[in-house]
């Protein structure tokens, strides 16, 4: 299977009229099917027609090795279609193709007609600019299909092809006559002519003609009801087969179990398993290539081989006749299980290499699993299915079907393998099924692993159970993840260790414990990225970006967000890409790069509206639009985006939205002037269980809606929550909100401190005009928060005594008692020296002291603390 036309390994001869006619049909668009028997030349004609297509991209799909049930996933993978949860694969493929002109070539369709019909119909319905060119032995029988029946070669073309393939010195007239006779004997079928020409270096043209005549006569005693062309091709293949020696015949029939794309190592392994000497088998392979029975493709780093569909059918019939079909298929399964075992270590160390190697082997490995699960001994196929589980994280539908079959075959005789199948299913389900839907299955897999003593997969099973609990019971998920982390650390399972740390970091970030989140996510994401675990790594980098931003490290946040996008895009998973682009847009807005944030938002729009008539839900898209609208002064539009996101998720009203969306909506409602709706929504975000950041934001929004005294108290409460949880950027917002509500010089100091924090962090979103200058050094954020808290002070104090002093006055007393001068006290408290003098006058009056000496004695008499 490929998404690029196959290379032409030999010259294209003749077919001028046919090619012109097919090219004209392709230009008309719609669905064109080249129909004809095997060996008639449908594929070569399609290759040439595709080469002449200039209106858009060409996508070629060789379906020979694709099995029923695997078609849609294979096409998705080859096209790089973004996989959207809940969207039918055929719809996703059509959406991915989009509205642009393109040519889709479906080669060797005859065994997949039932699967192809709905896919082709969906593409034709959704993508009118896409032309489909199919090759098949039978029509697809889809509405609007134009069937173009491929004829045999005309005699002149057949002769030219045959003579081209038996290249040598100039041919005499008698030799040309003999060649013409061969063409007639083979009914001018291209494949039959290729096979016959393959023997030209061994036999003379007279011998080839004589042998074909004998083969045809021998065939006459067989199936007289077959069309003559088919009998001619069968005779040609039978004749070619009979000219092979025993080792070559043996290898040809055994190669029938391979899907196209096998390599010499696989051939050697199969031969060895079947008892055929490897040198003998490789020499036989060389001979089969020379006689055109096997096609070699040497364009890649590793040469690969295939049997054309017609020859594979012939070879498979010979394999069945030999009585060794089941044994050879079992050897084929064993070979691919060994190959999977050999590269299993790469899952932990280099997932990209593992994925590439598995993708190359997948048609054969999947075929082996499919057959093995129906055999008398399904255990090897079940083991291979377990090995393929990481590959199925992006091919979930097909993988879950096969793993369901593997699980059903568990009879208790091998409880460890039974547990491994359940855990493998859980691994695939983690990305293929909605979060929270697999709690019972994950619990069953863990219980089976523990009961059976399957120690190799128990940490993974525990991790999968923790993941299933993520949004169902976060505290329990944290406990289980920590248990899995300890277990995996002891076992040296690096992937599970890193993924557990990711999960713990994610849960910490959800609870606004960002230092813990960063402590776990930073090393975990680094390792996951280094080892090619793109799915978990992309989400980990996105969560890490959010936590870094919350802590004020915006440079790191942007770096992590870009790393998330880089990791996610090659996976073609809508969920992963949506999260990555959403977070990237979010942090870019924080640093004031509206243009780049808009570009990230545009990427989300492109994914959601690739099919404009049938948009799909992209996680985070609505939030991204809402943030962008707020940042650019369009709060009413932000309200609509927040509510649209709620409708996608099934929320019936504003109060049912998730906390992040509710927080954004609350801000948008207040800025849009819908005070009543904002006041109604705010209390839903100040209840128990709401993350601190959302609770603080709701409190701050309530402050904007309140009268002055109440507003001051609410802003102070928001600041307290934000500072307590290290929410640096939110603290900046709180200081700027408090400044207009407090007296000078505190107001100026708070503005200056906020401006300093913005400068140090790069925080640009919502930045006010330049603050006025302040006497002395500008306080840090923590110092400014402390100053704001001191400046607030309680309102109901006694008239005299220590309890009558404000927090700032108490600070002045403590510093004066230490011997600091008025200017020194002012520097420490970020107030002017005149203000210090005023505070001291108030202190002397309230405490009944006359000077600094009496004040120092008074301070010394106070109880500690």
mmCIF file of N, CA and C in Angstrom, residues 442-515:
data_model
loop_
_atom_site.group_PDB
_atom_site.id
_atom_site.type_symbol
_atom_site.label_atom_id
_atom_site.label_comp_id
_atom_site.label_asym_id
_atom_site.label_seq_id
_atom_site.Cartn_x
_atom_site.Cartn_y
_atom_site.Cartn_z
ATOM 1 N N UNK A 442 -10.294 -1.594 32.175
ATOM 2 C CA UNK A 442 -8.952 -1.383 32.710
ATOM 3 C C UNK A 442 -8.780 -2.075 34.049
ATOM 4 N N UNK A 443 -9.806 -2.025 34.878
ATOM 5 C CA UNK A 443 -9.748 -2.709 36.173
ATOM 6 C C UNK A 443 -9.640 -4.219 35.978
ATOM 7 N N UNK A 444 -10.374 -4.747 34.995
ATOM 8 C CA UNK A 444 -10.319 -6.189 34.719
ATOM 9 C C UNK A 444 -8.940 -6.598 34.222
ATOM 10 N N UNK A 445 -8.326 -5.760 33.380
ATOM 11 C CA UNK A 445 -6.987 -6.060 32.877
ATOM 12 C C UNK A 445 -5.974 -6.065 34.013
ATOM 13 N N UNK A 446 -6.075 -5.096 34.908
ATOM 14 C CA UNK A 446 -5.156 -5.051 36.051
ATOM 15 C C UNK A 446 -5.356 -6.260 36.949
ATOM 16 N N UNK A 447 -6.597 -6.603 37.201
ATOM 17 C CA UNK A 447 -6.873 -7.764 38.067
ATOM 18 C C UNK A 447 -6.327 -9.038 37.443
ATOM 19 N N UNK A 448 -6.479 -9.173 36.119
ATOM 20 C CA UNK A 448 -5.967 -10.367 35.427
ATOM 21 C C UNK A 448 -4.444 -10.418 35.481
ATOM 22 N N UNK A 449 -3.804 -9.264 35.314
ATOM 23 C CA UNK A 449 -2.334 -9.219 35.358
ATOM 24 C C UNK A 449 -1.823 -9.595 36.733
ATOM 25 N N UNK A 450 -2.463 -9.072 37.763
ATOM 26 C CA UNK A 450 -2.029 -9.382 39.128
ATOM 27 C C UNK A 450 -2.303 -10.851 39.467
ATOM 28 N N UNK A 451 -3.451 -11.348 39.083
ATOM 29 C CA UNK A 451 -3.828 -12.730 39.420
ATOM 30 C C UNK A 451 -2.924 -13.738 38.725
ATOM 31 N N UNK A 452 -2.544 -13.431 37.471
ATOM 32 C CA UNK A 452 -1.764 -14.386 36.680
ATOM 33 C C UNK A 452 -0.267 -14.301 36.936
ATOM 34 N N UNK A 453 0.155 -13.233 37.627
ATOM 35 C CA UNK A 453 1.589 -13.055 37.823
ATOM 36 C C UNK A 453 2.280 -12.533 36.572
ATOM 37 N N UNK A 454 1.537 -11.824 35.723
ATOM 38 C CA UNK A 454 2.123 -11.258 34.496
ATOM 39 C C UNK A 454 2.887 -9.993 34.870
ATOM 40 N N UNK A 455 4.010 -10.162 35.533
ATOM 41 C CA UNK A 455 4.749 -9.028 36.089
ATOM 42 C C UNK A 455 5.243 -8.062 35.020
ATOM 43 N N UNK A 456 5.468 -8.561 33.811
ATOM 44 C CA UNK A 456 5.997 -7.696 32.756
ATOM 45 C C UNK A 456 5.002 -6.614 32.356
ATOM 46 N N UNK A 457 3.706 -6.900 32.494
ATOM 47 C CA UNK A 457 2.699 -5.923 32.062
ATOM 48 C C UNK A 457 1.893 -5.343 33.217
ATOM 49 N N UNK A 458 2.142 -5.793 34.451
ATOM 50 C CA UNK A 458 1.356 -5.278 35.577
ATOM 51 C C UNK A 458 1.526 -3.778 35.776
ATOM 52 N N UNK A 459 2.753 -3.223 35.709
ATOM 53 C CA UNK A 459 2.856 -1.757 35.842
ATOM 54 C C UNK A 459 2.080 -1.015 34.759
ATOM 55 N N UNK A 460 2.135 -1.523 33.519
ATOM 56 C CA UNK A 460 1.379 -0.889 32.437
ATOM 57 C C UNK A 460 -0.109 -0.994 32.705
ATOM 58 N N UNK A 461 -0.552 -2.156 33.184
ATOM 59 C CA UNK A 461 -1.973 -2.332 33.483
ATOM 60 C C UNK A 461 -2.418 -1.347 34.560
ATOM 61 N N UNK A 462 -1.573 -1.134 35.562
ATOM 62 C CA UNK A 462 -1.930 -0.199 36.634
ATOM 63 C C UNK A 462 -1.973 1.242 36.092
ATOM 64 N N UNK A 463 -1.035 1.562 35.216
ATOM 65 C CA UNK A 463 -1.042 2.875 34.581
ATOM 66 C C UNK A 463 -2.327 3.092 33.782
ATOM 67 N N UNK A 464 -2.727 2.085 33.011
ATOM 68 C CA UNK A 464 -3.931 2.217 32.197
ATOM 69 C C UNK A 464 -5.171 2.388 33.072
ATOM 70 N N UNK A 465 -5.183 1.728 34.226
ATOM 71 C CA UNK A 465 -6.298 1.902 35.158
ATOM 72 C C UNK A 465 -6.313 3.333 35.697
ATOM 73 N N UNK A 466 -5.125 3.867 36.033
ATOM 74 C CA UNK A 466 -5.046 5.250 36.494
ATOM 75 C C UNK A 466 -5.548 6.202 35.421
ATOM 76 N N UNK A 467 -5.161 5.969 34.178
ATOM 77 C CA UNK A 467 -5.604 6.831 33.086
ATOM 78 C C UNK A 467 -7.115 6.775 32.911
ATOM 79 N N UNK A 468 -7.690 5.588 33.067
ATOM 80 C CA UNK A 468 -9.142 5.457 32.932
ATOM 81 C C UNK A 468 -9.873 6.243 34.021
ATOM 82 N N UNK A 469 -9.218 6.413 35.172
ATOM 83 C CA UNK A 469 -9.838 7.133 36.291
ATOM 84 C C UNK A 469 -9.635 8.640 36.210
ATOM 85 N N UNK A 470 -8.874 9.104 35.234
ATOM 86 C CA UNK A 470 -8.388 10.477 35.189
ATOM 87 C C UNK A 470 -9.479 11.504 35.434
ATOM 88 N N UNK A 471 -10.578 11.428 34.698
ATOM 89 C CA UNK A 471 -11.649 12.410 34.841
ATOM 90 C C UNK A 471 -12.846 11.856 35.603
ATOM 91 N N UNK A 472 -12.703 10.627 36.078
ATOM 92 C CA UNK A 472 -13.777 10.002 36.849
ATOM 93 C C UNK A 472 -13.541 10.205 38.339
ATOM 94 N N UNK A 473 -12.295 9.978 38.766
ATOM 95 C CA UNK A 473 -11.917 10.103 40.177
ATOM 96 C C UNK A 473 -10.455 10.529 40.248
ATOM 97 N N UNK A 474 -10.171 11.832 40.054
ATOM 98 C CA UNK A 474 -8.777 12.277 40.002
ATOM 99 C C UNK A 474 -7.931 11.899 41.215
ATOM 100 N N UNK A 475 -8.410 12.033 42.453
ATOM 101 C CA UNK A 475 -7.562 11.637 43.582
ATOM 102 C C UNK A 475 -7.174 10.156 43.532
ATOM 103 N N UNK A 476 -8.138 9.291 43.176
ATOM 104 C CA UNK A 476 -7.836 7.867 43.064
ATOM 105 C C UNK A 476 -6.858 7.632 41.914
ATOM 106 N N UNK A 477 -7.044 8.361 40.828
ATOM 107 C CA UNK A 477 -6.121 8.238 39.687
ATOM 108 C C UNK A 477 -4.702 8.583 40.113
ATOM 109 N N UNK A 478 -4.549 9.623 40.932
ATOM 110 C CA UNK A 478 -3.211 10.030 41.405
ATOM 111 C C UNK A 478 -2.585 8.922 42.242
ATOM 112 N N UNK A 479 -3.380 8.334 43.130
ATOM 113 C CA UNK A 479 -2.862 7.256 43.988
ATOM 114 C C UNK A 479 -2.419 6.062 43.158
ATOM 115 N N UNK A 480 -3.247 5.658 42.206
ATOM 116 C CA UNK A 480 -2.922 4.497 41.374
ATOM 117 C C UNK A 480 -1.698 4.788 40.510
ATOM 118 N N UNK A 481 -1.611 6.015 39.976
ATOM 119 C CA UNK A 481 -0.461 6.378 39.151
ATOM 120 C C UNK A 481 0.829 6.338 39.963
ATOM 121 N N UNK A 482 0.776 6.789 41.206
ATOM 122 C CA UNK A 482 1.974 6.753 42.053
ATOM 123 C C UNK A 482 2.374 5.318 42.365
ATOM 124 N N UNK A 483 1.388 4.447 42.552
ATOM 125 C CA UNK A 483 1.699 3.023 42.768
ATOM 126 C C UNK A 483 2.345 2.430 41.516
ATOM 127 N N UNK A 484 1.799 2.776 40.347
ATOM 128 C CA UNK A 484 2.364 2.268 39.093
ATOM 129 C C UNK A 484 3.776 2.808 38.878
ATOM 130 N N UNK A 485 4.009 4.049 39.261
ATOM 131 C CA UNK A 485 5.346 4.644 39.122
ATOM 132 C C UNK A 485 6.368 3.882 39.954
ATOM 133 N N UNK A 486 6.015 3.588 41.203
ATOM 134 C CA UNK A 486 6.937 2.840 42.061
ATOM 135 C C UNK A 486 7.203 1.454 41.499
ATOM 136 N N UNK A 487 6.146 0.819 41.015
ATOM 137 C CA UNK A 487 6.254 -0.536 40.462
ATOM 138 C C UNK A 487 7.123 -0.537 39.203
ATOM 139 N N UNK A 488 6.890 0.428 38.304
ATOM 140 C CA UNK A 488 7.645 0.489 37.053
ATOM 141 C C UNK A 488 9.102 0.866 37.304
ATOM 142 N N UNK A 489 9.333 1.728 38.282
ATOM 143 C CA UNK A 489 10.709 2.102 38.610
ATOM 144 C C UNK A 489 11.497 0.886 39.073
ATOM 145 N N UNK A 490 10.865 0.074 39.898
ATOM 146 C CA UNK A 490 11.533 -1.137 40.387
ATOM 147 C C UNK A 490 11.792 -2.119 39.253
ATOM 148 N N UNK A 491 10.875 -2.148 38.279
ATOM 149 C CA UNK A 491 11.007 -3.089 37.162
ATOM 150 C C UNK A 491 11.882 -2.544 36.040
ATOM 151 N N UNK A 492 12.235 -1.259 36.104
ATOM 152 C CA UNK A 492 13.036 -0.660 35.041
ATOM 153 C C UNK A 492 12.275 -0.437 33.754
ATOM 154 N N UNK A 493 10.960 -0.250 33.853
ATOM 155 C CA UNK A 493 10.124 -0.013 32.664
ATOM 156 C C UNK A 493 10.063 1.484 32.399
ATOM 157 N N UNK A 494 10.976 1.977 31.561
ATOM 158 C CA UNK A 494 11.106 3.408 31.338
ATOM 159 C C UNK A 494 9.865 4.059 30.769
ATOM 160 N N UNK A 495 9.208 3.400 29.811
ATOM 161 C CA UNK A 495 8.013 3.993 29.210
ATOM 162 C C UNK A 495 6.925 4.204 30.258
ATOM 163 N N UNK A 496 6.689 3.199 31.078
ATOM 164 C CA UNK A 496 5.640 3.325 32.096
ATOM 165 C C UNK A 496 6.041 4.365 33.135
ATOM 166 N N UNK A 497 7.324 4.397 33.516
ATOM 167 C CA UNK A 497 7.789 5.419 34.454
ATOM 168 C C UNK A 497 7.486 6.812 33.919
ATOM 169 N N UNK A 498 7.880 7.063 32.683
ATOM 170 C CA UNK A 498 7.686 8.390 32.098
ATOM 171 C C UNK A 498 6.204 8.721 31.939
ATOM 172 N N UNK A 499 5.410 7.732 31.557
ATOM 173 C CA UNK A 499 3.983 7.996 31.358
ATOM 174 C C UNK A 499 3.274 8.195 32.691
ATOM 175 N N UNK A 500 3.716 7.479 33.729
ATOM 176 C CA UNK A 500 3.161 7.718 35.066
ATOM 177 C C UNK A 500 3.482 9.140 35.531
ATOM 178 N N UNK A 501 4.712 9.561 35.302
ATOM 179 C CA UNK A 501 5.090 10.919 35.699
ATOM 180 C C UNK A 501 4.293 11.952 34.904
ATOM 181 N N UNK A 502 4.041 11.651 33.634
ATOM 182 C CA UNK A 502 3.168 12.526 32.839
ATOM 183 C C UNK A 502 1.787 12.615 33.479
ATOM 184 N N UNK A 503 1.232 11.470 33.862
ATOM 185 C CA UNK A 503 -0.117 11.446 34.411
ATOM 186 C C UNK A 503 -0.176 12.185 35.748
ATOM 187 N N UNK A 504 0.824 11.971 36.587
ATOM 188 C CA UNK A 504 0.873 12.676 37.877
ATOM 189 C C UNK A 504 1.013 14.175 37.640
ATOM 190 N N UNK A 505 1.868 14.554 36.682
ATOM 191 C CA UNK A 505 2.024 15.968 36.353
ATOM 192 C C UNK A 505 0.743 16.578 35.816
ATOM 193 N N UNK A 506 0.040 15.826 34.986
ATOM 194 C CA UNK A 506 -1.230 16.303 34.447
ATOM 195 C C UNK A 506 -2.231 16.548 35.570
ATOM 196 N N UNK A 507 -2.331 15.599 36.499
ATOM 197 C CA UNK A 507 -3.260 15.749 37.614
ATOM 198 C C UNK A 507 -2.866 16.925 38.497
ATOM 199 N N UNK A 508 -1.560 17.112 38.697
ATOM 200 C CA UNK A 508 -1.104 18.252 39.494
ATOM 201 C C UNK A 508 -1.454 19.563 38.799
ATOM 202 N N UNK A 509 -1.257 19.627 37.492
ATOM 203 C CA UNK A 509 -1.602 20.832 36.743
ATOM 204 C C UNK A 509 -3.090 21.129 36.805
ATOM 205 N N UNK A 510 -3.908 20.087 36.738
ATOM 206 C CA UNK A 510 -5.353 20.269 36.834
ATOM 207 C C UNK A 510 -5.753 20.871 38.179
ATOM 208 N N UNK A 511 -4.967 20.569 39.220
ATOM 209 C CA UNK A 511 -5.244 21.087 40.557
ATOM 210 C C UNK A 511 -4.496 22.382 40.844
ATOM 211 N N UNK A 512 -3.845 22.963 39.831
ATOM 212 C CA UNK A 512 -3.065 24.198 39.964
ATOM 213 C C UNK A 512 -1.864 24.042 40.881
ATOM 214 N N UNK A 513 -1.368 22.816 41.015
ATOM 215 C CA UNK A 513 -0.104 22.591 41.714
ATOM 216 C C UNK A 513 0.990 22.552 40.649
ATOM 217 N N UNK A 514 1.318 23.718 40.122
ATOM 218 C CA UNK A 514 2.188 23.786 38.950
ATOM 219 C C UNK A 514 3.651 23.447 39.229
ATOM 220 N N UNK A 515 4.209 23.765 40.392
ATOM 221 C CA UNK A 515 5.585 23.299 40.651
ATOM 222 C C UNK A 515 5.700 21.784 40.586
#
